[in-house]
Amino acid sequence: MTAEGIHFPDHHGEQVEPAGEIGEPPTWGLDHVELLTVGVDIGSSTSHLLFSRLRLERLAQSLSSRFVVVQREVLHRSPIRFTPFAAGGSIATEALRAFVDACYREAGVRPEEVDTGAVILTGVALERRNSRAVAELFAEAGGRFVCASAGANLEAILSAHGSGAVALSRSRPGRRLHVDLGGGTSKLALLAAGEVLETAAVPVGARRLPAGPERGAADLVRAMARWQGQEPMPVTCSGGVSEYVYGRETRRFDDQGPELAAAFIEACRRHGFAIEPLPGGEGIRATAVGASQFSVQLSGSTVHISNPARLPLRNLPVVRPRLPAGEPEPGAVAEAIRIALRRLDLDAGRVPVAVSLAWSGEPRHRSLRALARGLAAGLRVAPAGGPPLVLALDADLGRSLGWILAEELGVRADLVCLDGLELAELDYVDVGSPLQPANVVPVVVKSLAFSPAPAPGRPGA
């Protein structure tokens, strides 16, 4: 699996104090946003929560509307408890709900105070037949814009960010690996220069070792070897088993975590992988840290939203038309969009989608109008009351493009034109309501790789 196109801003080491609340200029709130976030990790073995406060600042010095995180503060780490499963194999929803509710109380946080965040199911928990319902239940009850996510690709990215491995790769030369060693699966992330280049997942964990820890560790290292070069490759670890790898835990928890850790250390030594520590990094909590701190992008303030009441929008598939190079031509743009929709078996006139557009060159009115005409034709824009038209641009053109569509071309569909976003085909996004006074829109890029519900009469996983 590749992580290409999924962008999680990471600015470790760039912490600055926000402007003082006393005597701040009247426009300060337009360029600064503060978010209370939550990350909920429901895993194969354990579940836990983490509450954080993020402070984001507009890149005003680069004449961009994009916001970046300039300060992070962990407010509360919940206890770590075993994920409760019912006798039939499904997740025990009520027991999990009681635990989550207790964590909110202990943190002194009311759900309505939470701005953004993510509930992510991983490993064996993801395979349970009620996994999607559980994730969506806690997302809806968790705050104003908390999203349900799942899948090994996303977890690999979040754990690499939440552990501090991505930040470490920015300061070290060459490529390196991060391995999240969990209860049911282990996730691999190839890193370089502060970016997640590729990801993979291996069905090996402290509670999933049918052939024993040595064979499990061998399978892991075999998967890691696909990225190995001539020199010893540095490796960092997170997840529950990493607590044994780094010697931070000696207790047993009714699984084979200590044995897998020992076998993994030995396999790495034999095959030229050098396990390195993560200074100040998170281990078992890395995915929760990532879900709370790295799951959200902010679209800048040059947005066009014709009907804010339509927000939030959830689980929109991303369509990325392959536009011809050079000056936009309406017919070519329309055909590129039709091809992209057919490729994913989508009908934008019946269901909402998010169209991701890359822009290069000068934002001349003639060019934007040609793009808008192609969009209106290719998307078969629905009348008012139909699915909203969601456009996500990487440049600061949301307001201009939305104005042309609405005022010049007479498009009456509800328009959500966002900017400063980097999305890829096969992504899914949730789009939140605007945050004031900065008028920015939170967007979560995620995976929705939930297992389908078993057919009637068949036992669940």
CSV table of C-alpha atoms in Angstrom, one decimal:
chain,number,residue,atom,x,y,z
A,1,MET,CA,0.0,0.0,0.0
A,2,THR,CA,1.2,3.5,-0.7
A,3,ALA,CA,0.5,6.6,1.4
A,4,GLU,CA,0.9,8.9,-1.6
A,5,GLY,CA,-1.3,11.9,-1.5
A,6,ILE,CA,-2.3,11.6,2.2
A,7,HIS,CA,-1.0,14.6,3.9
A,8,PHE,CA,-0.7,14.9,7.7
A,9,PRO,CA,1.0,18.2,8.6
A,10,ASP,CA,3.8,17.6,11.2
A,11,HIS,CA,5.7,20.4,12.6
A,12,HIS,CA,7.5,19.0,15.7
A,13,GLY,CA,10.1,21.4,17.0
A,14,GLU,CA,8.2,24.5,15.8
A,15,GLN,CA,6.4,25.2,19.0
A,16,VAL,CA,5.8,28.9,19.6
A,17,GLU,CA,3.8,30.7,22.2
A,18,PRO,CA,0.6,32.1,20.8
A,19,ALA,CA,0.0,35.8,20.9
A,20,GLY,CA,-1.1,37.0,24.3
A,21,GLU,CA,-4.8,36.9,25.0
A,22,ILE,CA,-4.4,40.3,26.6
A,23,GLY,CA,-3.8,43.1,24.1
A,24,GLU,CA,-3.9,40.9,21.0
A,25,PRO,CA,-4.8,42.7,17.8
A,26,PRO,CA,-8.4,42.5,16.6
A,27,THR,CA,-7.3,40.4,13.6
A,28,TRP,CA,-5.4,37.8,15.7
A,29,GLY,CA,-8.3,35.3,15.6
A,30,LEU,CA,-8.4,35.3,11.8
A,31,ASP,CA,-4.9,33.8,11.6
A,32,HIS,CA,-4.9,31.6,14.7
A,33,VAL,CA,-7.1,28.6,15.5
A,34,GLU,CA,-7.2,26.5,18.7
A,35,LEU,CA,-8.7,23.0,18.7
A,36,LEU,CA,-9.6,20.6,21.4
A,37,THR,CA,-9.1,17.1,19.9
A,38,VAL,CA,-9.6,13.5,20.9
A,39,GLY,CA,-8.1,10.3,19.7
A,40,VAL,CA,-9.8,7.0,20.5
A,41,ASP,CA,-7.9,3.8,19.7
A,42,ILE,CA,-10.0,0.6,19.8
A,43,GLY,CA,-7.5,-2.2,19.1
A,44,SER,CA,-7.2,-5.9,19.1
A,45,SER,CA,-5.9,-6.0,22.7
A,46,THR,CA,-6.4,-2.6,24.3
A,47,SER,CA,-8.4,0.6,24.0
A,48,HIS,CA,-7.5,4.1,25.2
A,49,LEU,CA,-8.1,7.8,24.6
A,50,LEU,CA,-6.0,10.9,24.4
A,51,PHE,CA,-7.1,14.5,24.6
A,52,SER,CA,-5.0,17.3,23.1
A,53,ARG,CA,-5.1,21.0,22.5
A,54,LEU,CA,-3.7,22.1,19.1
A,55,ARG,CA,-2.8,25.7,18.2
A,56,LEU,CA,-2.6,26.4,14.4
A,57,GLU,CA,-1.4,29.5,12.6
A,58,ARG,CA,-1.9,30.7,9.1
A,59,LEU,CA,1.2,30.8,6.9
A,60,ALA,CA,0.8,34.5,6.3
A,61,GLN,CA,4.4,35.0,5.5
A,62,SER,CA,4.0,32.9,2.4
A,63,LEU,CA,0.8,34.6,1.3
A,64,SER,CA,-1.0,31.3,1.8
A,65,SER,CA,-4.2,30.6,3.6
A,66,ARG,CA,-3.0,27.2,4.8
A,67,PHE,CA,-2.8,26.6,8.6
A,68,VAL,CA,0.0,24.6,10.3
A,69,VAL,CA,0.3,23.3,13.9
A,70,VAL,CA,2.6,25.4,15.9
A,71,GLN,CA,1.9,24.0,19.4
A,72,ARG,CA,0.6,20.8,20.8
A,73,GLU,CA,-0.4,20.1,24.4
A,74,VAL,CA,-1.5,16.7,25.7
A,75,LEU,CA,-4.2,17.4,28.2
A,76,HIS,CA,-5.1,13.9,29.4
A,77,ARG,CA,-4.1,10.3,28.8
A,78,SER,CA,-6.7,7.7,29.7
A,79,PRO,CA,-6.0,4.4,31.4
A,80,ILE,CA,-5.3,1.6,29.1
A,81,ARG,CA,-7.9,-1.2,29.3
A,82,PHE,CA,-8.5,-4.5,27.5
A,83,THR,CA,-10.9,-4.1,24.6
A,84,PRO,CA,-14.1,-5.8,25.7
A,85,PHE,CA,-15.6,-8.5,23.4
A,86,ALA,CA,-18.9,-10.2,23.8
A,87,ALA,CA,-19.4,-13.9,23.9
A,88,GLY,CA,-20.5,-14.0,20.3
A,89,GLY,CA,-17.3,-12.3,19.1
A,90,SER,CA,-18.6,-8.8,18.6
A,91,ILE,CA,-17.3,-5.7,20.4
A,92,ALA,CA,-19.1,-5.3,23.8
A,93,THR,CA,-20.6,-1.8,23.0
A,94,GLU,CA,-22.0,-1.0,26.5
A,95,ALA,CA,-18.8,-1.9,28.3
A,96,LEU,CA,-16.8,0.2,25.9
A,97,ARG,CA,-19.2,3.1,26.1
A,98,ALA,CA,-18.9,3.1,29.9
A,99,PHE,CA,-15.1,3.2,29.7
A,100,VAL,CA,-15.2,6.1,27.1
A,101,ASP,CA,-17.7,8.0,29.2
A,102,ALA,CA,-15.5,7.6,32.3
A,103,CYS,CA,-12.5,8.8,30.3
A,104,TYR,CA,-14.3,12.0,29.4
A,105,ARG,CA,-15.3,12.6,33.0
A,106,GLU,CA,-11.7,12.0,34.2
A,107,ALA,CA,-10.4,14.4,31.6
A,108,GLY,CA,-12.9,17.0,32.7
A,109,VAL,CA,-14.1,17.3,29.1
A,110,ARG,CA,-17.7,17.4,27.8
A,111,PRO,CA,-18.2,16.0,24.3
A,112,GLU,CA,-19.7,19.3,23.1
A,113,GLU,CA,-16.3,20.9,23.9
A,114,VAL,CA,-14.4,18.6,21.5
A,115,ASP,CA,-13.7,20.3,18.2
A,116,THR,CA,-12.2,17.4,16.1
A,117,GLY,CA,-10.7,14.0,16.4
A,118,ALA,CA,-11.0,10.4,15.3
A,119,VAL,CA,-12.1,7.0,16.5
A,120,ILE,CA,-10.0,4.3,14.9
A,121,LEU,CA,-10.5,0.6,15.0
A,122,THR,CA,-7.6,-1.6,14.3
A,123,GLY,CA,-6.5,-5.2,14.0
A,124,VAL,CA,-8.9,-7.9,15.3
A,125,ALA,CA,-11.3,-5.3,16.6
A,126,LEU,CA,-11.8,-4.1,13.0
A,127,GLU,CA,-12.8,-7.6,11.9
A,128,ARG,CA,-15.8,-7.8,14.3
A,129,ARG,CA,-19.1,-7.6,12.6
A,130,ASN,CA,-20.3,-4.5,14.6
A,131,SER,CA,-17.0,-2.6,14.1
A,132,ARG,CA,-18.4,0.1,11.8
A,133,ALA,CA,-21.4,0.7,14.1
A,134,VAL,CA,-19.2,0.9,17.2
A,135,ALA,CA,-16.8,3.4,15.5
A,136,GLU,CA,-19.7,5.6,14.2
A,137,LEU,CA,-21.5,5.5,17.6
A,138,PHE,CA,-18.5,6.9,19.4
A,139,ALA,CA,-17.7,9.3,16.7
A,140,GLU,CA,-21.2,10.8,16.8
A,141,ALA,CA,-21.1,11.0,20.6
A,142,GLY,CA,-17.5,12.1,20.9
A,143,GLY,CA,-17.7,15.8,19.9
A,144,ARG,CA,-18.7,18.3,17.3
A,145,PHE,CA,-16.6,16.7,14.5
A,146,VAL,CA,-15.1,13.4,15.5
A,147,CYS,CA,-14.8,10.9,12.7
A,148,ALA,CA,-14.9,7.1,12.4
A,149,SER,CA,-11.9,5.6,10.7
A,150,ALA,CA,-10.4,2.2,10.2
A,151,GLY,CA,-7.7,0.4,8.3
A,152,ALA,CA,-4.1,-0.6,8.5
A,153,ASN,CA,-2.9,2.0,6.0
A,154,LEU,CA,-4.3,4.8,8.1
A,155,GLU,CA,-3.1,3.3,11.4
A,156,ALA,CA,0.5,3.0,10.0
A,157,ILE,CA,0.5,6.7,9.1
A,158,LEU,CA,-1.0,7.8,12.4
A,159,SER,CA,1.3,5.6,14.5
A,160,ALA,CA,4.3,6.9,12.6
A,161,HIS,CA,3.3,10.5,13.3
A,162,GLY,CA,2.1,9.9,16.8
A,163,SER,CA,5.2,8.0,17.9
A,164,GLY,CA,7.5,10.9,16.8
A,165,ALA,CA,9.1,8.7,14.1
A,166,VAL,CA,8.2,11.0,11.2
A,167,ALA,CA,9.7,14.0,13.1
A,168,LEU,CA,12.8,12.0,13.7
A,169,SER,CA,13.1,11.1,10.0
A,170,ARG,CA,13.2,14.8,9.2
A,171,SER,CA,16.4,15.3,11.2
A,172,ARG,CA,18.2,12.1,10.1
A,173,PRO,CA,19.5,11.3,6.6
A,174,GLY,CA,18.3,8.4,4.4
A,175,ARG,CA,15.3,6.1,4.7
A,176,ARG,CA,14.1,4.4,7.8
A,177,LEU,CA,11.3,2.1,9.0
A,178,HIS,CA,8.7,2.5,11.7
A,179,VAL,CA,7.0,-0.7,12.9
A,180,ASP,CA,3.8,-0.5,15.0
A,181,LEU,CA,3.7,-3.9,16.9
A,182,GLY,CA,0.1,-4.5,18.0
A,183,GLY,CA,-2.1,-7.2,19.3
A,184,GLY,CA,-3.6,-8.5,16.1
A,185,THR,CA,-1.6,-6.8,13.3
A,186,SER,CA,1.7,-5.0,12.8
A,187,LYS,CA,1.9,-1.9,10.6
A,188,LEU,CA,5.0,-0.8,8.7
A,189,ALA,CA,5.8,2.7,7.4
A,190,LEU,CA,8.7,3.6,5.2
A,191,LEU,CA,9.9,7.2,6.1
A,192,ALA,CA,12.3,9.7,4.7
A,193,ALA,CA,12.7,13.5,5.2
A,194,GLY,CA,9.6,13.8,7.3
A,195,GLU,CA,7.3,12.0,4.9
A,196,VAL,CA,5.5,8.6,5.0
A,197,LEU,CA,6.5,7.1,1.6
A,198,GLU,CA,4.8,3.7,1.8
A,199,THR,CA,2.9,1.5,4.2
A,200,ALA,CA,2.1,-2.2,4.7
A,201,ALA,CA,0.4,-4.5,7.2
A,202,VAL,CA,1.3,-8.0,8.5
A,203,PRO,CA,-1.2,-10.2,10.3
A,204,VAL,CA,1.2,-10.7,13.3
A,205,GLY,CA,0.7,-9.5,16.8
A,206,ALA,CA,0.9,-10.4,20.5
A,207,ARG,CA,-2.4,-12.3,20.2
A,208,ARG,CA,-2.0,-13.6,16.6
A,209,LEU,CA,0.9,-16.0,16.5
A,210,PRO,CA,-0.5,-19.3,15.3
A,211,ALA,CA,3.0,-20.6,14.3
A,212,GLY,CA,4.8,-19.1,17.3
A,213,PRO,CA,6.7,-15.9,18.0
A,214,GLU,CA,9.8,-16.8,16.0
A,215,ARG,CA,7.8,-17.5,12.9
A,216,GLY,CA,5.8,-14.3,13.4
A,217,ALA,CA,8.9,-12.2,13.8
A,218,ALA,CA,10.4,-13.8,10.7
A,219,ASP,CA,7.3,-12.9,8.7
A,220,LEU,CA,7.6,-9.3,9.9
A,221,VAL,CA,11.2,-9.0,9.0
A,222,ARG,CA,10.5,-10.6,5.6
A,223,ALA,CA,7.9,-7.8,4.9
A,224,MET,CA,10.4,-5.2,6.1
A,225,ALA,CA,13.2,-6.5,3.8
A,226,ARG,CA,11.4,-5.3,0.7
A,227,TRP,CA,12.6,-1.8,1.5
A,228,GLN,CA,16.1,-2.7,2.7
A,229,GLY,CA,19.2,-1.4,1.0
A,230,GLN,CA,22.8,-2.2,1.3
A,231,GLU,CA,23.4,-0.4,4.6
A,232,PRO,CA,21.8,-1.4,8.0
A,233,MET,CA,18.4,0.2,8.1
A,234,PRO,CA,17.3,2.1,11.2
A,235,VAL,CA,14.0,0.9,12.8
A,236,THR,CA,11.8,2.5,15.4
A,237,CYS,CA,8.8,0.8,17.1
A,238,SER,CA,5.5,1.6,18.7
A,239,GLY,CA,2.4,-0.3,19.8
A,240,GLY,CA,1.9,-2.5,22.8
A,241,VAL,CA,4.8,-4.9,22.0
A,242,SER,CA,7.2,-2.0,21.7
A,243,GLU,CA,7.0,-1.6,25.4
A,244,TYR,CA,8.9,-4.9,25.7
A,245,VAL,CA,11.2,-4.1,22.8
A,246,TYR,CA,12.4,-0.9,24.6
A,247,GLY,CA,12.4,-2.5,28.1
A,248,ARG,CA,9.6,-0.3,29.5
A,249,GLU,CA,7.3,-3.2,30.5
A,250,THR,CA,8.0,-6.5,32.2
A,251,ARG,CA,4.5,-7.5,33.2
A,252,ARG,CA,2.5,-10.1,31.3
A,253,PHE,CA,-1.0,-9.5,29.9
A,254,ASP,CA,-2.2,-13.0,28.8
A,255,ASP,CA,-0.6,-12.8,25.4
A,256,GLN,CA,2.8,-13.5,23.8
A,257,GLY,CA,4.0,-9.9,23.7
A,258,PRO,CA,7.3,-10.5,25.5
A,259,GLU,CA,8.1,-13.5,23.3
A,260,LEU,CA,7.3,-11.6,20.1
A,261,ALA,CA,9.4,-8.7,21.2
A,262,ALA,CA,12.4,-10.9,21.9
A,263,ALA,CA,12.0,-12.8,18.6
A,264,PHE,CA,11.7,-9.5,16.8
A,265,ILE,CA,14.8,-8.0,18.3
A,266,GLU,CA,16.8,-11.1,17.3
A,267,ALA,CA,15.4,-11.3,13.8
A,268,CYS,CA,16.3,-7.6,13.3
A,269,ARG,CA,19.8,-8.2,14.5
A,270,ARG,CA,20.3,-11.2,12.1
A,271,HIS,CA,18.9,-9.3,9.1
A,272,GLY,CA,20.6,-6.0,9.3
A,273,PHE,CA,17.9,-3.8,10.9
A,274,ALA,CA,19.1,-1.5,13.7
A,275,ILE,CA,16.4,-0.8,16.3
A,276,GLU,CA,16.7,2.8,17.6
A,277,PRO,CA,15.0,4.5,20.5
A,278,LEU,CA,12.5,7.3,20.0
A,279,PRO,CA,13.4,10.3,22.2
A,280,GLY,CA,10.3,11.2,24.0
A,281,GLY,CA,8.2,9.2,21.6
A,282,GLU,CA,5.0,7.3,22.4
A,283,GLY,CA,4.8,3.5,22.4
A,284,ILE,CA,1.5,1.9,23.1
A,285,ARG,CA,-0.3,5.2,22.7
A,286,ALA,CA,1.1,6.2,19.4
A,287,THR,CA,-2.0,5.6,17.4
A,288,ALA,CA,-4.2,7.5,19.8
A,289,VAL,CA,-1.7,10.4,19.7
A,290,GLY,CA,-1.8,10.3,15.9
A,291,ALA,CA,-5.6,10.2,15.8
A,292,SER,CA,-5.9,13.2,18.1
A,293,GLN,CA,-3.2,15.3,16.6
A,294,PHE,CA,-2.6,14.4,13.0
A,295,SER,CA,-6.0,13.4,11.6
A,296,VAL,CA,-7.2,16.9,10.6
A,297,GLN,CA,-6.4,19.4,8.0
A,298,LEU,CA,-7.8,22.9,7.9
A,299,SER,CA,-9.0,24.4,4.7
A,300,GLY,CA,-8.0,28.1,4.5
A,301,SER,CA,-10.2,31.1,4.7
A,302,THR,CA,-10.6,31.6,0.9
A,303,VAL,CA,-13.5,29.2,0.9
A,304,HIS,CA,-17.0,29.4,-0.7
A,305,ILE,CA,-19.8,27.7,1.1
A,306,SER,CA,-23.2,28.5,-0.2
A,307,ASN,CA,-25.2,26.7,2.4
A,308,PRO,CA,-23.4,26.0,5.7
A,309,ALA,CA,-26.4,24.1,7.0
A,310,ARG,CA,-25.4,21.2,4.7
A,311,LEU,CA,-22.3,20.7,6.8
A,312,PRO,CA,-20.9,18.5,8.2
A,313,LEU,CA,-20.6,16.0,5.4
A,314,ARG,CA,-19.2,12.6,6.1
A,315,ASN,CA,-17.6,9.7,4.1
A,316,LEU,CA,-17.2,11.5,0.8
A,317,PRO,CA,-15.2,9.5,-1.8
A,318,VAL,CA,-12.5,11.5,-3.4
A,319,VAL,CA,-12.4,11.8,-7.2
A,320,ARG,CA,-9.2,13.1,-8.7
A,321,PRO,CA,-9.7,13.8,-12.5
A,322,ARG,CA,-6.5,13.7,-14.5
A,323,LEU,CA,-6.7,17.1,-16.1
A,324,PRO,CA,-4.7,17.8,-19.3
A,325,ALA,CA,-1.7,19.9,-18.9
A,326,GLY,CA,-1.8,23.6,-19.8
A,327,GLU,CA,-4.7,26.0,-20.1
A,328,PRO,CA,-8.0,24.4,-19.0
A,329,GLU,CA,-10.4,23.6,-21.8
A,330,PRO,CA,-14.0,23.0,-20.7
A,331,GLY,CA,-14.6,20.0,-22.9
A,332,ALA,CA,-11.4,18.3,-21.8
A,333,VAL,CA,-12.1,19.1,-18.2
A,334,ALA,CA,-15.6,17.6,-18.4
A,335,GLU,CA,-14.4,14.4,-20.1
A,336,ALA,CA,-11.6,14.0,-17.5
A,337,ILE,CA,-14.2,14.2,-14.7
A,338,ARG,CA,-16.5,11.7,-16.4
A,339,ILE,CA,-13.7,9.3,-16.8
A,340,ALA,CA,-12.7,9.7,-13.1
A,341,LEU,CA,-16.3,9.1,-12.0
A,342,ARG,CA,-16.7,6.0,-14.2
A,343,ARG,CA,-13.4,4.7,-12.8
A,344,LEU,CA,-14.9,4.6,-9.3
A,345,ASP,CA,-18.5,3.8,-10.4
A,346,LEU,CA,-19.8,7.0,-9.0
A,347,ASP,CA,-22.6,9.3,-10.1
A,348,ALA,CA,-22.1,12.8,-8.7
A,349,GLY,CA,-25.6,13.8,-9.6
A,350,ARG,CA,-27.0,11.2,-7.1
A,351,VAL,CA,-24.4,11.0,-4.3
A,352,PRO,CA,-22.0,13.6,-2.9
A,353,VAL,CA,-18.3,13.3,-3.8
A,354,ALA,CA,-15.3,15.4,-3.2
A,355,VAL,CA,-13.5,16.4,-6.4
A,356,SER,CA,-9.8,17.0,-5.8
A,357,LEU,CA,-8.2,19.5,-8.2
A,358,ALA,CA,-4.5,20.5,-8.6
A,359,TRP,CA,-3.8,24.0,-9.9
A,360,SER,CA,-0.7,25.4,-11.5
A,361,GLY,CA,-0.1,28.7,-13.2
A,362,GLU,CA,-1.6,32.1,-12.7
A,363,PRO,CA,-5.3,32.3,-11.4
A,364,ARG,CA,-6.6,34.2,-14.4
A,365,HIS,CA,-10.3,34.7,-14.6
A,366,ARG,CA,-10.4,33.2,-18.1
A,367,SER,CA,-8.7,30.0,-16.9
A,368,LEU,CA,-10.9,29.7,-13.8
A,369,ARG,CA,-14.0,30.2,-15.8
A,370,ALA,CA,-13.0,27.5,-18.3
A,371,LEU,CA,-12.3,25.1,-15.4
A,372,ALA,CA,-15.7,26.0,-13.8
A,373,ARG,CA,-17.5,25.3,-17.1
A,374,GLY,CA,-15.9,21.9,-17.4
A,375,LEU,CA,-16.7,21.1,-13.8
A,376,ALA,CA,-20.4,22.0,-14.2
A,377,ALA,CA,-20.7,19.9,-17.4
A,378,GLY,CA,-18.7,16.9,-16.2
A,379,LEU,CA,-20.4,16.6,-12.8
A,380,ARG,CA,-23.9,16.9,-14.1
A,381,VAL,CA,-24.6,19.4,-11.3
A,382,ALA,CA,-27.8,18.6,-9.5
A,383,PRO,CA,-30.4,21.3,-8.9
A,384,ALA,CA,-30.9,23.0,-5.5
A,385,GLY,CA,-31.7,20.4,-2.9
A,386,GLY,CA,-29.6,17.7,-4.5
A,387,PRO,CA,-26.2,16.4,-3.5
A,388,PRO,CA,-23.8,19.3,-2.7
A,389,LEU,CA,-20.9,19.9,-5.0
A,390,VAL,CA,-17.7,19.6,-3.0
A,391,LEU,CA,-14.5,20.9,-4.6
A,392,ALA,CA,-11.1,20.6,-2.9
A,393,LEU,CA,-8.2,22.6,-4.4
A,394,ASP,CA,-4.6,22.6,-3.4
A,395,ALA,CA,-4.3,26.3,-4.2
A,396,ASP,CA,-6.1,29.3,-2.6
A,397,LEU,CA,-8.9,29.5,-5.2
A,398,GLY,CA,-11.9,28.2,-3.4
A,399,ARG,CA,-13.7,31.5,-3.1
A,400,SER,CA,-13.0,32.6,-6.7
A,401,LEU,CA,-14.1,29.3,-8.3
A,402,GLY,CA,-17.2,29.1,-6.1
A,403,TRP,CA,-18.2,32.7,-7.1
A,404,ILE,CA,-17.8,31.9,-10.8
A,405,LEU,CA,-19.9,28.7,-10.6
A,406,ALA,CA,-22.7,30.4,-8.6
A,407,GLU,CA,-22.8,34.0,-10.0
A,408,GLU,CA,-21.5,33.6,-13.6
A,409,LEU,CA,-22.6,30.1,-14.5
A,410,GLY,CA,-25.8,30.1,-12.4
A,411,VAL,CA,-25.1,26.8,-10.6
A,412,ARG,CA,-27.8,26.4,-8.0
A,413,ALA,CA,-26.5,23.3,-6.2
A,414,ASP,CA,-25.1,23.8,-2.8
A,415,LEU,CA,-21.4,24.5,-3.2
A,416,VAL,CA,-18.5,23.7,-0.9
A,417,CYS,CA,-15.3,25.0,-2.4
A,418,LEU,CA,-12.3,24.4,-0.2
A,419,ASP,CA,-8.6,25.2,-0.6
A,420,GLY,CA,-5.2,24.3,0.7
A,421,LEU,CA,-6.0,20.5,0.7
A,422,GLU,CA,-3.9,17.6,-0.6
A,423,LEU,CA,-6.2,14.6,-1.4
A,424,ALA,CA,-5.7,11.5,-3.5
A,425,GLU,CA,-8.1,9.2,-5.3
A,426,LEU,CA,-9.5,6.4,-3.0
A,427,ASP,CA,-9.3,8.7,0.0
A,428,TYR,CA,-12.4,9.4,2.0
A,429,VAL,CA,-13.0,12.7,3.7
A,430,ASP,CA,-15.3,14.2,6.3
A,431,VAL,CA,-15.9,18.0,6.0
A,432,GLY,CA,-16.9,19.9,9.1
A,433,SER,CA,-18.6,23.1,9.8
A,434,PRO,CA,-16.7,26.4,9.6
A,435,LEU,CA,-14.8,27.4,12.7
A,436,GLN,CA,-15.0,31.1,13.6
A,437,PRO,CA,-13.7,33.8,13.6
A,438,ALA,CA,-11.0,32.4,11.2
A,439,ASN,CA,-13.7,30.9,8.9
A,440,VAL,CA,-11.6,27.7,8.4
A,441,VAL,CA,-13.1,24.3,7.7
A,442,PRO,CA,-11.8,21.1,9.3
A,443,VAL,CA,-11.3,18.2,6.9
A,444,VAL,CA,-10.3,14.7,8.0
A,445,VAL,CA,-8.7,12.4,5.4
A,446,LYS,CA,-9.2,8.8,6.3
A,447,SER,CA,-9.7,5.2,5.4
A,448,LEU,CA,-13.0,3.3,5.8
A,449,ALA,CA,-11.7,-0.2,5.4
A,450,PHE,CA,-14.3,-1.8,7.6
A,451,SER,CA,-15.1,-5.5,7.1
A,452,PRO,CA,-18.5,-6.2,5.6
A,453,ALA,CA,-21.1,-7.6,7.9
A,454,PRO,CA,-21.4,-11.4,7.7
A,455,ALA,CA,-24.2,-12.9,5.7
A,456,PRO,CA,-27.3,-14.0,7.7
A,457,GLY,CA,-26.9,-17.3,9.3
A,458,ARG,CA,-23.1,-17.2,9.2
A,459,PRO,CA,-21.0,-16.8,12.4
A,460,GLY,CA,-19.2,-13.5,12.8
A,461,ALA,CA,-15.5,-13.1,12.6
